[in-house]
Short mmCIF file of C-alpha atoms in Angstrom, two decimals:
data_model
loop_
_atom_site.label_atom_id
_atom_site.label_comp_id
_atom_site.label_asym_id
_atom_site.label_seq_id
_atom_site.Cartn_x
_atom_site.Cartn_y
_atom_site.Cartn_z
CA UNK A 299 103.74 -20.23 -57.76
CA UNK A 300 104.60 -24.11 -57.50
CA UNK A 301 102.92 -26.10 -55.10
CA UNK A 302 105.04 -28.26 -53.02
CA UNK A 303 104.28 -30.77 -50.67
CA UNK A 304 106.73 -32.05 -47.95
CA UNK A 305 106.56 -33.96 -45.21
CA UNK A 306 108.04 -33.99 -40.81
CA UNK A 307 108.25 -35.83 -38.21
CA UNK A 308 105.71 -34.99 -35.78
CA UNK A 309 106.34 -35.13 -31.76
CA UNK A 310 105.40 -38.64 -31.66
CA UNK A 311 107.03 -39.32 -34.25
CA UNK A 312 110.51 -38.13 -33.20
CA UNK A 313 109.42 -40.15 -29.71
CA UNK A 314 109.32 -43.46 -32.47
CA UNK A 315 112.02 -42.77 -34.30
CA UNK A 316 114.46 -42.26 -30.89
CA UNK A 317 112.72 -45.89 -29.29
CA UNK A 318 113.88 -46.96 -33.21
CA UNK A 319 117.27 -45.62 -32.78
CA UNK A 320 117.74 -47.45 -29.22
CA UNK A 321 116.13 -50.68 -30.70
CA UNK A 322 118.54 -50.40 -33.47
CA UNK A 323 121.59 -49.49 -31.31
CA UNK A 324 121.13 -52.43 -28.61
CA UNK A 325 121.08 -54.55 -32.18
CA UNK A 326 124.23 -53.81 -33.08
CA UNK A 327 125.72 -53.65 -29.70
CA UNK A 328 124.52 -56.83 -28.80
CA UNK A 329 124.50 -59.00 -32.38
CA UNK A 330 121.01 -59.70 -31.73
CA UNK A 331 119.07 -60.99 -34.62
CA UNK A 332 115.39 -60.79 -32.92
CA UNK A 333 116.05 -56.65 -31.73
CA UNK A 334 117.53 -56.23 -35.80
CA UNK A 335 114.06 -57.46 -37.35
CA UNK A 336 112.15 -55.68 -34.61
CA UNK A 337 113.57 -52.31 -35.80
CA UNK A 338 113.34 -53.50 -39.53
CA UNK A 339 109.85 -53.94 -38.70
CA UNK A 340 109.28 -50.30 -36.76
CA UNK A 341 111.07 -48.71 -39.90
CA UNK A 342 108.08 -50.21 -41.80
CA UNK A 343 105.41 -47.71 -40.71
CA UNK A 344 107.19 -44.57 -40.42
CA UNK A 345 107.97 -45.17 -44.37
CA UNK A 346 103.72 -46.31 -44.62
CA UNK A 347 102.96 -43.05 -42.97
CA UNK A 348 105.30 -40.42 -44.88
CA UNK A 349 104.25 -42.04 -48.14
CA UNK A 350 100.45 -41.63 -46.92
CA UNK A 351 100.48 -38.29 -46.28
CA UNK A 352 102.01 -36.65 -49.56
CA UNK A 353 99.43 -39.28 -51.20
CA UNK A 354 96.40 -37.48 -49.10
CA UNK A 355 97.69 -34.24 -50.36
CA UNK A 356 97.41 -35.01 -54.09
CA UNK A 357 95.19 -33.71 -56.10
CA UNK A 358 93.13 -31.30 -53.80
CA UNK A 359 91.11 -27.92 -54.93
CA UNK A 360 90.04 -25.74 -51.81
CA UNK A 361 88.12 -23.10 -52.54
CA UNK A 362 86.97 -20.29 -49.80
CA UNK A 363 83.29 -18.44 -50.24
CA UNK A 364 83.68 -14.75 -48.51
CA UNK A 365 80.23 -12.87 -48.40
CA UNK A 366 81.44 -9.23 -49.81
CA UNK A 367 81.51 -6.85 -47.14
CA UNK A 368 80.30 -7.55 -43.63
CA UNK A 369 80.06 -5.37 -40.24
CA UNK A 370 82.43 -4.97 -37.86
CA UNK A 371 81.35 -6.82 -34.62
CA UNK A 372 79.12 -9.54 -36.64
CA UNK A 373 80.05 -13.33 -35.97
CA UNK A 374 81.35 -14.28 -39.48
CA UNK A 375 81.72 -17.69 -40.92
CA UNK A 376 83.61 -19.05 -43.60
CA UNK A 377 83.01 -22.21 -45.78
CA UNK A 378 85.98 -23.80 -47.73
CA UNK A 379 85.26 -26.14 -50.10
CA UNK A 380 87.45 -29.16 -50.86
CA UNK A 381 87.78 -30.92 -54.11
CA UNK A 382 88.83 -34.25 -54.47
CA UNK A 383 90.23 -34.88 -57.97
CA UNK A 384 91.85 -38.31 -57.49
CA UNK A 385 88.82 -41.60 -58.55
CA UNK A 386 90.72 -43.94 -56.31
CA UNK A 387 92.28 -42.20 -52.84
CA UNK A 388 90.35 -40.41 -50.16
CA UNK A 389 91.90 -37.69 -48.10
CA UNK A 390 91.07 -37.99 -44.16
CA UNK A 391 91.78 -35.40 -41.15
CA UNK A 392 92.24 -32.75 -43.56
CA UNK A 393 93.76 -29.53 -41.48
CA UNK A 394 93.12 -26.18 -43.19
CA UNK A 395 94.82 -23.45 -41.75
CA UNK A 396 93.75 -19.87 -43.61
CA UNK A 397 95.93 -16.68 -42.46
CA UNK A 398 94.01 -13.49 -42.74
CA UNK A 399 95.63 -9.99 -41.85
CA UNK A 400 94.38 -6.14 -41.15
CA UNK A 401 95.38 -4.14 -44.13
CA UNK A 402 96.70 -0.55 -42.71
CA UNK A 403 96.69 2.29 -45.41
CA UNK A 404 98.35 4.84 -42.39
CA UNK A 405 101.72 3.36 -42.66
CA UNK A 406 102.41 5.74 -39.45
CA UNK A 407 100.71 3.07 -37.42
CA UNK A 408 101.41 0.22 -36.34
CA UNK A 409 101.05 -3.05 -38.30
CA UNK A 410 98.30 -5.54 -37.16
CA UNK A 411 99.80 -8.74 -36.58
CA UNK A 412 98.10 -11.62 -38.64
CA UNK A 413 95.27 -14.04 -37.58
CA UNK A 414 95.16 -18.12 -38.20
CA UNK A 415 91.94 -19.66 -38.40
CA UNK A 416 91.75 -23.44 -38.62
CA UNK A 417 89.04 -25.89 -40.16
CA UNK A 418 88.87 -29.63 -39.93
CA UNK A 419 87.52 -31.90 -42.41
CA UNK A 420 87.08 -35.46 -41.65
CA UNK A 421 87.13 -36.98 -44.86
CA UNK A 422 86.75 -35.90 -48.64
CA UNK A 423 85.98 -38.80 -50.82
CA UNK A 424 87.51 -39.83 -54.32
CA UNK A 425 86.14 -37.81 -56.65
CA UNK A 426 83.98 -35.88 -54.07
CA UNK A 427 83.80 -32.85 -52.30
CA UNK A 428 83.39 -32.15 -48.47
CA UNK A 429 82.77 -28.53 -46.67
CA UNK A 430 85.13 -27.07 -43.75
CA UNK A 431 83.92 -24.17 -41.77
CA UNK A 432 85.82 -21.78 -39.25
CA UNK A 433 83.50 -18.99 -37.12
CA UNK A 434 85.31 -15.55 -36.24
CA UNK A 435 84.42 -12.21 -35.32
CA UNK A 436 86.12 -8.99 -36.69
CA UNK A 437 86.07 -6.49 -34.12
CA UNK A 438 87.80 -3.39 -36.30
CA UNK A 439 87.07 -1.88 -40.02
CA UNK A 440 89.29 -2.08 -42.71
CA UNK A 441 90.22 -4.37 -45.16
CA UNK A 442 90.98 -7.87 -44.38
CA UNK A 443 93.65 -9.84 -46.92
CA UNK A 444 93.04 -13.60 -46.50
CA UNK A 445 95.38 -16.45 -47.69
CA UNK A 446 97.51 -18.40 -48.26
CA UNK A 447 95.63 -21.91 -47.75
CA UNK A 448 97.88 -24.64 -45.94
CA UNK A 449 96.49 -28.08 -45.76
CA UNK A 450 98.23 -30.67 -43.14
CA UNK A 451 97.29 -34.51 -42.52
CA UNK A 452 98.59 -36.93 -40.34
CA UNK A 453 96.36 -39.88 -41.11
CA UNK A 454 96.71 -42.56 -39.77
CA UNK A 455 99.20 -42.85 -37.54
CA UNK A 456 100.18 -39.52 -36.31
CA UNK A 457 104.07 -40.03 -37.15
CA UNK A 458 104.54 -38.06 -39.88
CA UNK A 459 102.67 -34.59 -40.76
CA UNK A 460 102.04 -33.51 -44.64
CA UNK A 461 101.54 -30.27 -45.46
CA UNK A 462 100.87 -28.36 -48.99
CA UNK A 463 100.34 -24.01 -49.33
CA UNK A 464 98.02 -23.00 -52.28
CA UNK A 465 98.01 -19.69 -53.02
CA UNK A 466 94.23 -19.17 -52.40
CA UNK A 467 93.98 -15.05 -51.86
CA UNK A 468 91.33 -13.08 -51.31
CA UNK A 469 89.72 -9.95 -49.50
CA UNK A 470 87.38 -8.91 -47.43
CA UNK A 471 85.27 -5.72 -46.43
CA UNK A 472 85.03 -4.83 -42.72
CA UNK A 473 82.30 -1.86 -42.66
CA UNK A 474 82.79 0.11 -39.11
CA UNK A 475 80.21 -1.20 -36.49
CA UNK A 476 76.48 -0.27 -36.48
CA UNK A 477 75.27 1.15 -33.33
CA UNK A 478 71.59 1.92 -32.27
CA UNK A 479 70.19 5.52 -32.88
CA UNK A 480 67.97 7.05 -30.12
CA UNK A 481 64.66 9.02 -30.69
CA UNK A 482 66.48 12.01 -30.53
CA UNK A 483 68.04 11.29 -34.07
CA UNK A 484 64.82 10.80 -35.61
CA UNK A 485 63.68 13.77 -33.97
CA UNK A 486 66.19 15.71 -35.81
CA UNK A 487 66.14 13.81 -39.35
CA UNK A 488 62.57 13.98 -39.63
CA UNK A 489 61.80 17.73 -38.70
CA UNK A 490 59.85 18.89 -41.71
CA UNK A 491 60.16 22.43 -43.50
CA UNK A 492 58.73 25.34 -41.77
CA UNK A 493 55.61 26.35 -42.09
CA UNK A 494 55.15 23.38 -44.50
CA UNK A 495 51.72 21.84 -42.97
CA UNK A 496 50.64 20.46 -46.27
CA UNK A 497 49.27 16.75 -46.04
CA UNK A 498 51.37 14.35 -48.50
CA UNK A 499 48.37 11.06 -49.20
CA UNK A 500 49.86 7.81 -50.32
CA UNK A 501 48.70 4.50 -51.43
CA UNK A 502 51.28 2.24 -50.41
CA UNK A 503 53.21 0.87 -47.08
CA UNK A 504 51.48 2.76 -44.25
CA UNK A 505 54.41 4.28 -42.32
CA UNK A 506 51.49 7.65 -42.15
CA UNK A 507 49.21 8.67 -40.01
CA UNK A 508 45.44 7.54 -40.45
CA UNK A 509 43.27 10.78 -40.99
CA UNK A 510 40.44 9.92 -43.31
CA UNK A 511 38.63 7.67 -45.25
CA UNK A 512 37.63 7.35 -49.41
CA UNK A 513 36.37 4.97 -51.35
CA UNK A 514 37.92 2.01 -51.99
CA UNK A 515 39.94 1.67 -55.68
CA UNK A 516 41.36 -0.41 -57.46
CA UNK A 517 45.26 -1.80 -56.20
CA UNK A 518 44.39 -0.74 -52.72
CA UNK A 519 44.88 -3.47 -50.22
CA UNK A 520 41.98 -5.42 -48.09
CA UNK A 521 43.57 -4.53 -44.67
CA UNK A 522 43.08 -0.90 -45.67
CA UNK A 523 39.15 -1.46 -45.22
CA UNK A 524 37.32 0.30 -42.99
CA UNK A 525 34.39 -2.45 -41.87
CA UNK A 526 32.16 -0.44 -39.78
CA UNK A 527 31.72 2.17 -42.27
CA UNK A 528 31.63 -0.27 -45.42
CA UNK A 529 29.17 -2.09 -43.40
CA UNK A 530 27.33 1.19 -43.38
CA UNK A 531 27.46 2.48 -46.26
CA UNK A 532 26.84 -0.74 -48.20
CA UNK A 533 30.18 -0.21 -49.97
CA UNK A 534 34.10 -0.70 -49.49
CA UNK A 535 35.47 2.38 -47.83
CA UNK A 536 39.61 2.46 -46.96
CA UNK A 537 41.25 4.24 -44.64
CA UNK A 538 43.56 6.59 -46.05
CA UNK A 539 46.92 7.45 -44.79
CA UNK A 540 49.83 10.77 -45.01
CA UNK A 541 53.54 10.23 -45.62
CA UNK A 542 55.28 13.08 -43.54
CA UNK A 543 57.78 14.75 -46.24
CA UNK A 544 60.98 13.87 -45.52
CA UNK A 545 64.05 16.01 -46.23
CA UNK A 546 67.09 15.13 -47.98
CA UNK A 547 70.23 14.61 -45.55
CA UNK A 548 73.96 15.70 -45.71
CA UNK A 549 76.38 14.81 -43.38
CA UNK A 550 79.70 15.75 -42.79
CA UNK A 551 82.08 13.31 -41.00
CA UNK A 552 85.45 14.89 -39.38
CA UNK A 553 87.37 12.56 -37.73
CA UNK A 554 89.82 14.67 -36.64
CA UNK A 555 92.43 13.75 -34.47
CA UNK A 556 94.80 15.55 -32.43
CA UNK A 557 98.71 15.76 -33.33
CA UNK A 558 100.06 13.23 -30.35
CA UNK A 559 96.74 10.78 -30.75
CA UNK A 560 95.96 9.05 -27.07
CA UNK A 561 93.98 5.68 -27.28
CA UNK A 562 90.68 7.64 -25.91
CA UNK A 563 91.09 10.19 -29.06
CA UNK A 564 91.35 7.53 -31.68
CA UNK A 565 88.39 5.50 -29.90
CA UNK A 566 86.27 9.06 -30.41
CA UNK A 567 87.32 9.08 -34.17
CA UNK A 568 86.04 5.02 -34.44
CA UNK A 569 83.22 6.60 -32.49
CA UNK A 570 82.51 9.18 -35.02
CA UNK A 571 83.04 7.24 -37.91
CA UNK A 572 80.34 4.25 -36.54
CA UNK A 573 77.38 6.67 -35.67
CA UNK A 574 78.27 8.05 -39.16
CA UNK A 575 77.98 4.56 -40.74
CA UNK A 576 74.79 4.05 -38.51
CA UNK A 577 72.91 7.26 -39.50
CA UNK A 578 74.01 6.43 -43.13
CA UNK A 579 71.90 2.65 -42.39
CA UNK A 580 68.99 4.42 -40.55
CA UNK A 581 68.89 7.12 -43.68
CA UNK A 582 68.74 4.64 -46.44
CA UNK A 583 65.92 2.15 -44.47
CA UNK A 584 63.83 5.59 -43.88
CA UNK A 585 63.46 6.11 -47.65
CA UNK A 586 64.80 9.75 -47.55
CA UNK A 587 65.14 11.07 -51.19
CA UNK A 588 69.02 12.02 -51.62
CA UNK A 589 71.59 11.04 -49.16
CA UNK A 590 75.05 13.23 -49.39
CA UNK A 591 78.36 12.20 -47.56
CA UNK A 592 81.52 14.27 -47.41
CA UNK A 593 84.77 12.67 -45.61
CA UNK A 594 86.78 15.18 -43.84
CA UNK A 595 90.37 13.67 -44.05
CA UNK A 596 93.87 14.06 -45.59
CA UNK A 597 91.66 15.27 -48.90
CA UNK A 598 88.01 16.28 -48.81
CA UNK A 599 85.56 13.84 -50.99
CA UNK A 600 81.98 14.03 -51.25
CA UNK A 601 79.30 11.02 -52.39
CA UNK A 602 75.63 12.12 -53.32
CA UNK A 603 73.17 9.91 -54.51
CA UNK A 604 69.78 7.85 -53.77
CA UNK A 605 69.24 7.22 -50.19
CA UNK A 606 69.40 3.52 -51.09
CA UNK A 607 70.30 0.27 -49.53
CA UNK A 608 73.04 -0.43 -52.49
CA UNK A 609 74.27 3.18 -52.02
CA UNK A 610 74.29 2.97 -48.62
CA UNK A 611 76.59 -0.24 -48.80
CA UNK A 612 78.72 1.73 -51.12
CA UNK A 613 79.43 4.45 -48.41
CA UNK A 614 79.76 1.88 -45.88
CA UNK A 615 82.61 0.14 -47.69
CA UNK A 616 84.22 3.52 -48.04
CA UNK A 617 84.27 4.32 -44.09
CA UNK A 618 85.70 0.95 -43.92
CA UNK A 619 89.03 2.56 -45.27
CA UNK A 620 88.75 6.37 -43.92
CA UNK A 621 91.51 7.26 -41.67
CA UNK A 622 91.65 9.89 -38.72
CA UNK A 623 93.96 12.41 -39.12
CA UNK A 624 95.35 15.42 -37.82
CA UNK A 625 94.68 17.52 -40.86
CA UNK A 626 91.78 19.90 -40.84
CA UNK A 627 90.07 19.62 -43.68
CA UNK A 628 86.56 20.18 -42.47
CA UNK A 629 85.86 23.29 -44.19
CA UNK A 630 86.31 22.12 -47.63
CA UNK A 631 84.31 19.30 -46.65
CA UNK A 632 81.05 20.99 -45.75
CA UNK A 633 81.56 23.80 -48.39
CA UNK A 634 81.48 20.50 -50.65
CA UNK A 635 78.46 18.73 -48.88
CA UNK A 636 76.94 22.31 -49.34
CA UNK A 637 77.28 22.06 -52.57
CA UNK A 638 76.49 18.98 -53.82
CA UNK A 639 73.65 18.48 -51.64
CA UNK A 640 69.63 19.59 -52.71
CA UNK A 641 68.69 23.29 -51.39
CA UNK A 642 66.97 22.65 -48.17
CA UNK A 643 68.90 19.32 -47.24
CA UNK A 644 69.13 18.95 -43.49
CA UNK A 645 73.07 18.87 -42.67
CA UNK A 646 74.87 17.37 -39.99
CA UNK A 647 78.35 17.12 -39.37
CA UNK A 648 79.62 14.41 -36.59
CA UNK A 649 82.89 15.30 -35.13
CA UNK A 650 85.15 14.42 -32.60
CA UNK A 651 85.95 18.73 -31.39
CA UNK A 652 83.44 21.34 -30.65
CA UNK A 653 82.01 23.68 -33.11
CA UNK A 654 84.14 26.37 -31.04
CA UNK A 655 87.31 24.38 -30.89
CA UNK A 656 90.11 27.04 -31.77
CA UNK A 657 91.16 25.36 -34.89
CA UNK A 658 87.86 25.58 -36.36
CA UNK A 659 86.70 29.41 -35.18
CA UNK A 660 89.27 31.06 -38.31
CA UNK A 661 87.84 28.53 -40.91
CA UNK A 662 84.48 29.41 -40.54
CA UNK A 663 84.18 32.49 -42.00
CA UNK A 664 84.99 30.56 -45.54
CA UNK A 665 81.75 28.73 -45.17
CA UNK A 666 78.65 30.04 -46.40
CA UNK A 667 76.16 28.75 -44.65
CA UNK A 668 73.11 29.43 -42.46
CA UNK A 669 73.93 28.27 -38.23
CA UNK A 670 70.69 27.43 -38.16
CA UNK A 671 70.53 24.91 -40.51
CA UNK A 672 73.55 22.76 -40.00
CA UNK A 673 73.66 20.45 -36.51
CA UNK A 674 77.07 20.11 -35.15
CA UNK A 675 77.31 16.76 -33.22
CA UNK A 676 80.24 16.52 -30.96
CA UNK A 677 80.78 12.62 -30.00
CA UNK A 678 82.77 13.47 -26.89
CA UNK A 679 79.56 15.82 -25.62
CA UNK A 680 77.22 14.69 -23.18
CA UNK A 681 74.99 15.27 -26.23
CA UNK A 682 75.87 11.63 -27.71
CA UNK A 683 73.51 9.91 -25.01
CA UNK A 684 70.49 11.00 -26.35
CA UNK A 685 71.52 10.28 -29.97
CA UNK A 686 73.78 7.04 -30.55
CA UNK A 687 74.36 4.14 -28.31
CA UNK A 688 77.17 1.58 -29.52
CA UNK A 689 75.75 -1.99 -27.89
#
């Protein structure tokens, strides 16, 4: 793609040129000599100012640093970094304008329309680099498509504006928004197996209860230490500590939607899909050994792996992309979770319908699974207050 650099009149510059035009005309109207080498003198800087401007343009590499994926709702900011190639021209009042758009996969939706963020840099030196920075916030998920880059001057004199487009592309990662999870969640993540009353001892990060105390060994650490009893017994004693045994998690996201969508049923689905993307968070900072995620949509898919930070941001960029839909593909989806998750995993499913909602009741009998050990979390239920909160 070429880069090309041209050059208008800005409003105060058409204002010049239309005093130059009446200088000009009462010139040769009126013979005079003195209004004639006033308006050869006025043509003087609008010539000064064009030729500045394509000048400033010359030359420049702008460069834009995007973190990989962020969350939906977080104040982002953006550096773009402006290179200076020429050894004997400085560029001043650099305008950078950088266009970023929505990216829609449903193409039966509408289009969101594009965004133009703007970043000022007062001067970039001969052979020297200066940093422009524009905040915004991204309120929805999805993928974001930045560029092009177009760079505008109208130093010094404001008469004529420059402008150059460099094809400067890139993308971004908009994961949905993280709300807060309430006791109750924990309540129901944490529940250990029944009857299982076996103590599980540890010797790292504390996050157990205190119920005893042993001698101290080597690699345990000095706030351990029990004083009064080392004092005691003329010896380091540590407390010791239990690790409650935490179960592996599956859950099932269905953000179904119904066939004439309102705005309230598409802000359940958004609903759905963030306390999915906030249990999947809470799960992976927890330290739970397997984390399992099936997507109810057009197609069932299901993700099982380490209930890890990097997985976690893995799942998070793919609920960034997962669309509501009106096909009811639930059933495969849990039948999958089912099956790719560890025997004994706890497994929810977060919907936007009842477990008794008609279109489910025929589709159940496919499933083979126990009631009891499946939680069926309906975010349009009263039930949603004392799990998930959205700030």
């Amino acid at each position: 793609m070429p880069i090309r650099r041209r050059a208008w009149l800005t409003r105060e510059g058409w204002y010049y040129l239309a005093l130059l035009t009446f200088v000009l005309g009462g010139a040769v109207l009126r013979s005079g000599n003195l209004l004639l080498i006033l308006g050869g003198l006025m043509v003087g800087p609008l010539i000064f100012n064009w030729r500045l401007v394509i000048a400033g343009l010359t030359g420049l590499i702008v460069s834009r640093r995007l973190p990989p994926q962020i969350v939906a709702g977080e104040p982002l900011t953006i550096e773009l970094s402006v290179e200076n190639t020429r050894w004997w021209f400085s560029t001043w009042l650099l305008r950078i304008d950088d266009r970023l758009e929505r990216v829609v996969e449903n193409r039966g939706s509408a289009r969101a329309k594009s965004i133009t963020a703007e970043a000022l840099v007062p001067h970039v030196p001969a052979s020297g680099l200066a940093i422009g920075t524009y905040r915004l916030t991204l309120y929805r998920r999805g993928i974001y498509r930045f560029g092009p880059l177009r760079l505008s001057t109208r130093f010094p004199l404001g008469l004529v504006r420059g402008q150059v487009t460099l094809p400067a592309k890139a993308e971004l990662i908009v994961a949905p928004r993280i709300g807060r999870l309430l006791p109750a969640w924990a309540n129901l993540i944490e529940a250990e197996y029944l009857g299982d009353q076996r103590r599980h001892p540890q010797r790292g990060i504390t996050d157990g209860d205190y119920y005893g105390l042993r001698p101290w060994q080597t690699g345990d650490s000095l706030r351990w230490i029990h004083w009064r009893t080392t004092a005691k017994l003329g010896r380091p004693i540590v407390r010791q500590f239990e690790r409650r045994k935490s179960r592996d998690v599956a859950i099932v996201l269905d953000p179904w939607l119904p066939a004439a969508p309102t705005p309230s049923d598409e802000a359940l689905a958004e609903l759905a899909i963030s306390m999915t993307a906030s249990a999947l968070h809470d799960i992976s900072l927890r330290g739970h050994a397997r984390l399992t995620l099936a997507l109810a949509g057009r197609q069932a898919e299901c993700f099982t792996g380490p209930a890890s930070p990097p997985f976690c941001q893995e799942l998070l960029a793919r609920l960034a992309t997962v669309p509501a839909c009106h096909n009811n593909t639930v059933t495969a989806a849990i039948q999958q979770a089912i099956e790719a998750a560890p025997h004994g995993s706890c497994l929810v499913v977060i919907s936007t319908r009842t477990a008794s909602d008609p279109t489910l009741t025929a589709s159940q009998e496919e499933i083979a699974f126990d009631p009891d050990d499946l939680a069926w979390i309906d975010v349009s239920s009263e039930q949603m207050t004392s799990l998930f909160t959205l700030d």
